Coordinates of C-alpha atoms and ligand atoms in Angstrom, one line a residue:
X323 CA 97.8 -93.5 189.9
X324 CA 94.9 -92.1 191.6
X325 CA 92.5 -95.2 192.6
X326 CA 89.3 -92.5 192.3
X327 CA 89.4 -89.6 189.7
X328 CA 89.0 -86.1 191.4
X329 CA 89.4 -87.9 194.8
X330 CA 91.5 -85.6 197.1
X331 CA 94.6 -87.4 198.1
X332 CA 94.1 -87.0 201.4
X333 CA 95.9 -89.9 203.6
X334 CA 94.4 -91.1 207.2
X335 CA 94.7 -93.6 209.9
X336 CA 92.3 -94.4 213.2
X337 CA 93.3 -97.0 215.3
X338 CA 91.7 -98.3 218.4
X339 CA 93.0 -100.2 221.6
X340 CA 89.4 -101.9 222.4
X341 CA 86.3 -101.0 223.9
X342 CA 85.1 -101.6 227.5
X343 CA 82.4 -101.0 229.9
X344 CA 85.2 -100.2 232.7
X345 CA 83.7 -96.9 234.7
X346 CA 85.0 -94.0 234.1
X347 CA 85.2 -92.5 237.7
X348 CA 87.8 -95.4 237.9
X349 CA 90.0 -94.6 235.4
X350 CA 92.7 -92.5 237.6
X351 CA 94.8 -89.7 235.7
X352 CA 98.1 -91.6 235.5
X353 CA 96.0 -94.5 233.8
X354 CA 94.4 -91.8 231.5
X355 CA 97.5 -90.7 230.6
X356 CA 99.4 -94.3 229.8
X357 CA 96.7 -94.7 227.5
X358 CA 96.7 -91.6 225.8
X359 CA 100.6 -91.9 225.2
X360 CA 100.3 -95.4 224.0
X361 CA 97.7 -94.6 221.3
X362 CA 99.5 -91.4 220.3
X363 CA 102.9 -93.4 219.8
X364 CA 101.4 -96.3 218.1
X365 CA 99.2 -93.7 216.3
X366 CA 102.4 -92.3 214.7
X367 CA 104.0 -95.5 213.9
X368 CA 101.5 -96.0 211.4
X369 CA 101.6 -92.1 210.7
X370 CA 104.6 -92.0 209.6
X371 CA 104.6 -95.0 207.6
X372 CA 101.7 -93.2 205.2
X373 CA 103.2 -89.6 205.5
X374 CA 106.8 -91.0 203.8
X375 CA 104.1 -92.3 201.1
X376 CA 103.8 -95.8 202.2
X377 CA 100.7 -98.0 201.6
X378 CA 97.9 -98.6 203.6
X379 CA 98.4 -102.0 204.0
X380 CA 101.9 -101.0 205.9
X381 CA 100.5 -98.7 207.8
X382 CA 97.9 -100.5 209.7
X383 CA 100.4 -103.8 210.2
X384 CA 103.0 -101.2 211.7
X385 CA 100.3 -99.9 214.1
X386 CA 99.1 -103.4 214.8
X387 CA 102.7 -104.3 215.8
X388 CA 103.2 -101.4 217.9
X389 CA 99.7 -102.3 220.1
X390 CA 100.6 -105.7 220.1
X391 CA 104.0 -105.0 221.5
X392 CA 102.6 -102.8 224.3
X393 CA 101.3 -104.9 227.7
X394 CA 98.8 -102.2 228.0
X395 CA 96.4 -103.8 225.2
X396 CA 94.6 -106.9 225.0
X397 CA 96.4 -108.5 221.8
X398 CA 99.9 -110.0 221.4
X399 CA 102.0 -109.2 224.8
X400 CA 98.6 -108.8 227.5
X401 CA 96.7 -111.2 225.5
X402 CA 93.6 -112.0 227.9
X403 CA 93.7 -116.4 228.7
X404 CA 91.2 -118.4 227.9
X405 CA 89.5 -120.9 230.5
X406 CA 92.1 -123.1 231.0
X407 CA 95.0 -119.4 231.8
X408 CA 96.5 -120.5 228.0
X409 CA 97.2 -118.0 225.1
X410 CA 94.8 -118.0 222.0
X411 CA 95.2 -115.0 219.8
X412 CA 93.3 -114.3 216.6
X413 CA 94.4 -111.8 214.0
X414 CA 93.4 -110.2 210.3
X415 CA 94.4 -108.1 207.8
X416 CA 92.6 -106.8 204.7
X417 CA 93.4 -105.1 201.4
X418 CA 91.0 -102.9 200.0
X419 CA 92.1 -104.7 196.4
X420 CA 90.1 -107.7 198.0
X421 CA 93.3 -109.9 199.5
X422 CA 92.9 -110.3 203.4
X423 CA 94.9 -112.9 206.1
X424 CA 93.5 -114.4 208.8
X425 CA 94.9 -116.7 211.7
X426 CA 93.4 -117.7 214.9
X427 CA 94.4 -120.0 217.9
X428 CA 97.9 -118.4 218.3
X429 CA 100.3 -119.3 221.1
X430 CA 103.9 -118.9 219.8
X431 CA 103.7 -116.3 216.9
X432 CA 104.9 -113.1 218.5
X433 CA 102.9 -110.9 216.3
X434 CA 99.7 -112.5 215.1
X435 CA 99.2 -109.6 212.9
X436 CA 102.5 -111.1 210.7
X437 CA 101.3 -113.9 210.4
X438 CA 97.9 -112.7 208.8
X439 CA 100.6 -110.1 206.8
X440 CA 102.3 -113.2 205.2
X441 CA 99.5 -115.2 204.4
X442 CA 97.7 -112.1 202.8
X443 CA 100.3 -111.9 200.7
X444 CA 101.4 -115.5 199.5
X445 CA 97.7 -116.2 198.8
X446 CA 97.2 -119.6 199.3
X447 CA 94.9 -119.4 202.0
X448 CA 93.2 -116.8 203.6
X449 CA 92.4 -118.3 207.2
X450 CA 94.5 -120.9 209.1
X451 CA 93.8 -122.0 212.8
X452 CA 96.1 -123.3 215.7
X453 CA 98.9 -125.9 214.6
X454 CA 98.5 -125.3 210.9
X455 CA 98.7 -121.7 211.8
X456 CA 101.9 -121.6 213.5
X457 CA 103.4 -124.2 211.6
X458 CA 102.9 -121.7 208.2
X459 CA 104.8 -119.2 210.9
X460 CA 107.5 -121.6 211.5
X461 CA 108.4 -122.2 207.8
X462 CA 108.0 -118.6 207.2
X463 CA 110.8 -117.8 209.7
X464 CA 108.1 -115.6 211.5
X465 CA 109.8 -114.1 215.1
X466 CA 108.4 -116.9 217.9
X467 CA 108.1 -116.7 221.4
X468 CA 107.6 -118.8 224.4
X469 CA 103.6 -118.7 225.2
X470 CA 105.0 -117.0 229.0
X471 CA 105.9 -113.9 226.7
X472 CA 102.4 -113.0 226.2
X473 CA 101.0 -113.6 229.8
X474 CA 101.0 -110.6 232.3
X475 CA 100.2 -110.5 235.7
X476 CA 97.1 -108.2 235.4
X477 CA 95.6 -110.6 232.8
X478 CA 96.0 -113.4 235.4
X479 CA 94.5 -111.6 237.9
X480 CA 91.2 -110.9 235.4
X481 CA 90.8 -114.3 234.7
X482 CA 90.6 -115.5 238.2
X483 CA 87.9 -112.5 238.6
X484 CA 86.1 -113.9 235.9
X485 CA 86.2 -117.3 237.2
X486 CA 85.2 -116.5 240.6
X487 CA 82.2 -115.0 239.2
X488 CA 82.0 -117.8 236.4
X489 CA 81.5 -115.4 233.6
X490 CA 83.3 -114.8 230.0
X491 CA 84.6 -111.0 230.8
X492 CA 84.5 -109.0 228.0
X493 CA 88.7 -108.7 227.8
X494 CA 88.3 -104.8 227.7
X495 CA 86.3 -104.1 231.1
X496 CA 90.1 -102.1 231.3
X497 CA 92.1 -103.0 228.1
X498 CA 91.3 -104.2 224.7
X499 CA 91.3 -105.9 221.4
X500 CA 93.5 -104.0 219.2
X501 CA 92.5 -102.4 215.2
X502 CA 93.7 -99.8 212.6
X503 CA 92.5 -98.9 209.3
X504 CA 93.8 -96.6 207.0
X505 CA 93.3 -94.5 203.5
X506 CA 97.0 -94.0 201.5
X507 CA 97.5 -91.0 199.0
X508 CA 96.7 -93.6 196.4
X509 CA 93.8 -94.0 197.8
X510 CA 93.7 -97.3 199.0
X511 CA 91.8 -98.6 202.2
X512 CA 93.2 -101.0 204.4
X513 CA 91.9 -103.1 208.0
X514 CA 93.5 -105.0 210.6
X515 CA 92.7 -106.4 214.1
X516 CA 94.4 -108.1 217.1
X517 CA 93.1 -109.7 220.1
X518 CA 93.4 -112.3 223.0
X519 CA 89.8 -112.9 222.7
X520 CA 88.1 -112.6 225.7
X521 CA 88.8 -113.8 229.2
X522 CA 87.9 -117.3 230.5
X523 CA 86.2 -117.7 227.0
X524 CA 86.4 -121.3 226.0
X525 CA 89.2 -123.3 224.5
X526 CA 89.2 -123.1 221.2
X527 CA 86.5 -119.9 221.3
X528 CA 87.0 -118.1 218.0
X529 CA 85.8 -114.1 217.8
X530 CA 84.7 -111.9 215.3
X531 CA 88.3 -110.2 214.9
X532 CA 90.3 -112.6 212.2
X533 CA 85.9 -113.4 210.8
X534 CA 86.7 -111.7 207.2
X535 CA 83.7 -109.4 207.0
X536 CA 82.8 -110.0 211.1
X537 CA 85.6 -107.9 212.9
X538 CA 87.4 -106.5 209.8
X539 CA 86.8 -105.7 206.2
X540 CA 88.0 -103.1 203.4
X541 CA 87.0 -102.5 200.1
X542 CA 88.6 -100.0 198.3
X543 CA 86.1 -97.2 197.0
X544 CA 84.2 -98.1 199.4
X545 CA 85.3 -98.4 203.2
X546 CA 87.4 -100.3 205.6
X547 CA 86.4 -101.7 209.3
X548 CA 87.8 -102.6 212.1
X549 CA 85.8 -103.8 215.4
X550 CA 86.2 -104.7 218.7
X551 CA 82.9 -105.9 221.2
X552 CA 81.2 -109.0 222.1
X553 CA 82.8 -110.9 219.0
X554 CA 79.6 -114.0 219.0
X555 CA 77.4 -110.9 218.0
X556 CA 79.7 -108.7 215.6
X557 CA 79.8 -112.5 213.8
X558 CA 76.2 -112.9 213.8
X559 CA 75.8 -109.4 212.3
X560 CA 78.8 -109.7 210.0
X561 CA 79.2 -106.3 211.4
X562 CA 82.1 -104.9 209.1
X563 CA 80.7 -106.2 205.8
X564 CA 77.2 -104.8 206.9
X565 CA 78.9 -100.8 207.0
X566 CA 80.4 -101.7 203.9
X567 CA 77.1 -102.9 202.0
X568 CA 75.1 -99.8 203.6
X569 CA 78.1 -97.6 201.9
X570 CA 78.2 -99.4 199.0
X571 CA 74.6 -100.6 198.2
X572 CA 72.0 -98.5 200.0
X573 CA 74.1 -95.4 199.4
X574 CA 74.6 -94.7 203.1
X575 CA 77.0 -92.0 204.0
X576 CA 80.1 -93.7 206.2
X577 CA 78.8 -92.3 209.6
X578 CA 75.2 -93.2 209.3
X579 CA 75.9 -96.7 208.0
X580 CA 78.5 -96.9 211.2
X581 CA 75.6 -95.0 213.5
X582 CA 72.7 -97.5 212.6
X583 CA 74.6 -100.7 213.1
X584 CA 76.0 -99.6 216.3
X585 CA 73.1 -97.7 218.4
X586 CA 70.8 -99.8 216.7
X587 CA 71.6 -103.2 215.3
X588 CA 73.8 -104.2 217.7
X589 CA 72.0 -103.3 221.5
X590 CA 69.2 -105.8 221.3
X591 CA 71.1 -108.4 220.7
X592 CA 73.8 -107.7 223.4
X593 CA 76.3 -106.3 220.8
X594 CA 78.3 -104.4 223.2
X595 CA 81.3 -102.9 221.5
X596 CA 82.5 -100.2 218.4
X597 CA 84.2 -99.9 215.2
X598 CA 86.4 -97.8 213.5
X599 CA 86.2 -97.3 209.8
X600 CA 87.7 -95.1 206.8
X601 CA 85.7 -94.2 203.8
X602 CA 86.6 -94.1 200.4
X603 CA 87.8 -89.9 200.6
X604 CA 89.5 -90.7 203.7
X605 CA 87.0 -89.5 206.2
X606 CA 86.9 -91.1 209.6
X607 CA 84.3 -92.7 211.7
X608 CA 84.7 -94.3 215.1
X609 CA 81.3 -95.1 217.5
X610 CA 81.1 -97.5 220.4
X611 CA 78.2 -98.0 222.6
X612 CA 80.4 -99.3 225.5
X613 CA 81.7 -96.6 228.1
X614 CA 85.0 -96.5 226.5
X615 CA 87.1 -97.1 223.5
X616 CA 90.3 -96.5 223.6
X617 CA 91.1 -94.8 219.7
X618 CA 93.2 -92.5 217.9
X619 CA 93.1 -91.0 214.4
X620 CA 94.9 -88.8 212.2
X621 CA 93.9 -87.0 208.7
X622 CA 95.5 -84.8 206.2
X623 CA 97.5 -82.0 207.5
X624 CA 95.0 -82.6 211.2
X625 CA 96.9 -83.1 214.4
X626 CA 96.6 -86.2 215.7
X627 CA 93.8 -86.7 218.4
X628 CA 93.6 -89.5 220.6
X629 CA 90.5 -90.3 223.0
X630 CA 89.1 -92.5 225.8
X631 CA 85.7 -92.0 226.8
Ligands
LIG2043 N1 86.0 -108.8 219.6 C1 86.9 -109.5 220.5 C2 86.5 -110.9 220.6 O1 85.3 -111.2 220.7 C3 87.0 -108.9 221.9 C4 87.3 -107.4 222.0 O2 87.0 -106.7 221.0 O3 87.8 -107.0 223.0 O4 87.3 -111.8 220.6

């Protein structure tokens, strides 16, 4: 059943692997190119997922799996460490029917994004944090891992920059947080994110990623967001619900909604960072005011396009 009479049923995805203020004159052509492949394969993993008819929801957790299995991105394996070099992952997931998942605090769930998956749909809670969290993974026979699986050498060697200069790093100067939303041919919207947070942020340091309505948010009819940026400000500016409620309420189109908050809302009060989101018909919109942010996206019979800078 169509969710939207006379709604083409045109299906899309956009992910993103993060923004970052890393220069671009640094960014060497073999580095380009890593990047480019990763978001391109992790791209299609969700691709094909809504191209054999699958649901949005499926779509973005199969992305979100693939980015948090690849070292290259700050979320599940190349999770930044907080102060003390430990592991604390966050992760959510939306429905645009209203359900969402949230967990934060994770050291031993291999993909965070499950974990938000499973708790989405069992319904009993929306948002569990550290022990609780992966206990709810335990009994759930989620895949675990030893804390070492998620640590990387280059994330070690950021967090002693960032101590040396005493300073929370936002975790995507290179690499970063990870997101995906998506439209299905039933025209449902879906959002998810993944992140290690940022580097040398405190213990315990919560973002705006697994924030229902901060980092991610859907809504079918309307839109769904996903962010990555300076999480204490995307919070204080409930950034995701706020493009949603300029869609929904003040009749913005998508873009401008996305435009205002960005260039506007966000600078003054240090909001580095960007969003992706998907509107109701399937249109796209992805803005950052960082140098980079890593993203990828894919409509209707389009090619898929993936892009840095
Ligand atoms: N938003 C994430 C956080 O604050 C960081 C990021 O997007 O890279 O935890």
């Amino acid at each position: 059943m169509l969710l939207l009479a006379g709604v083409v049923k045109t299906a899309s995805i956009a992910i993103h692997g993060g923004a970052g203020i890393f220069p671009r004159k640094q960014f060497s052509d073999s580095l380009k190119a890593r990047y480019t492949k990763a978001l391109h394969d992790c791209l299609d993993v969700g691709w094909q997922v809504l191209s054999a008819g699958g649901s949005s929801l499926d779509a973005v957790q199969a992305a979100i799996v693939a980015l948090e299995d690849c070292p290259l991105f700050n979320a599940g394996k190349g999770s930044v460490l907080n102060e003390d070099g430990r592991i604390e992952c966050d992760a959510a997931m939306m429905a645009g029917d209203g359900r969402a998942g949230a967990a934060a605090g994770i050291r031993t769930v291999r993909n965070p994004v499950l974990l938000a998956r499973k708790l989405l749909d069992e319904g009993r809670a929306v948002f569990l944090a550290g022990e609780g969290a992966e206990r709810f993974a335990r009994d759930h026979a989620l895949p675990l891992v030893e804390e070492d699986y998620f640590i990387t050498a280059q994330r070690r060697a950021e967090l002693d920059d960032a101590r040396s200069g005493s300073k929370v790093a936002l975790d995507s100067i290179k690499f970063g947080t990870v997101g995906a939303v998506a439209r299905d041919k039933e025209g449902h919207l879906a959002a998810a994110t993944s992140t290690g947070g940022m580097s040398n942020k405190l213990v315990g340091r919560i973002g705006d990623t697994p924030v229902i309505g901060a980092g991610t948010f859907a809504q079918d009819g309307v839109c769904a967001v996903s962010c990555t940026g300076v999480g204490e400000v995307f919070i204080r500016k409930v950034v995701a619900h706020e493009i949603a409620a300029r869609v929904r309420l003040a009749g913005q189109s998508l873009e401008d909604a996305v435009c205002e908050v960005i260039y506007k809302e966000l600078p003054p009060l240090g909001g580095v960072g960007g969003l992706i989101a998907v509107g109701a018909d399937g249109s796209l919109s992805t803005h950052f005011n960082a140098r980079t942010m890593y993203r990828a996206w894919r409509k209707g019979r389009g090619k898929p396009v993936a892009r840095i800078f």
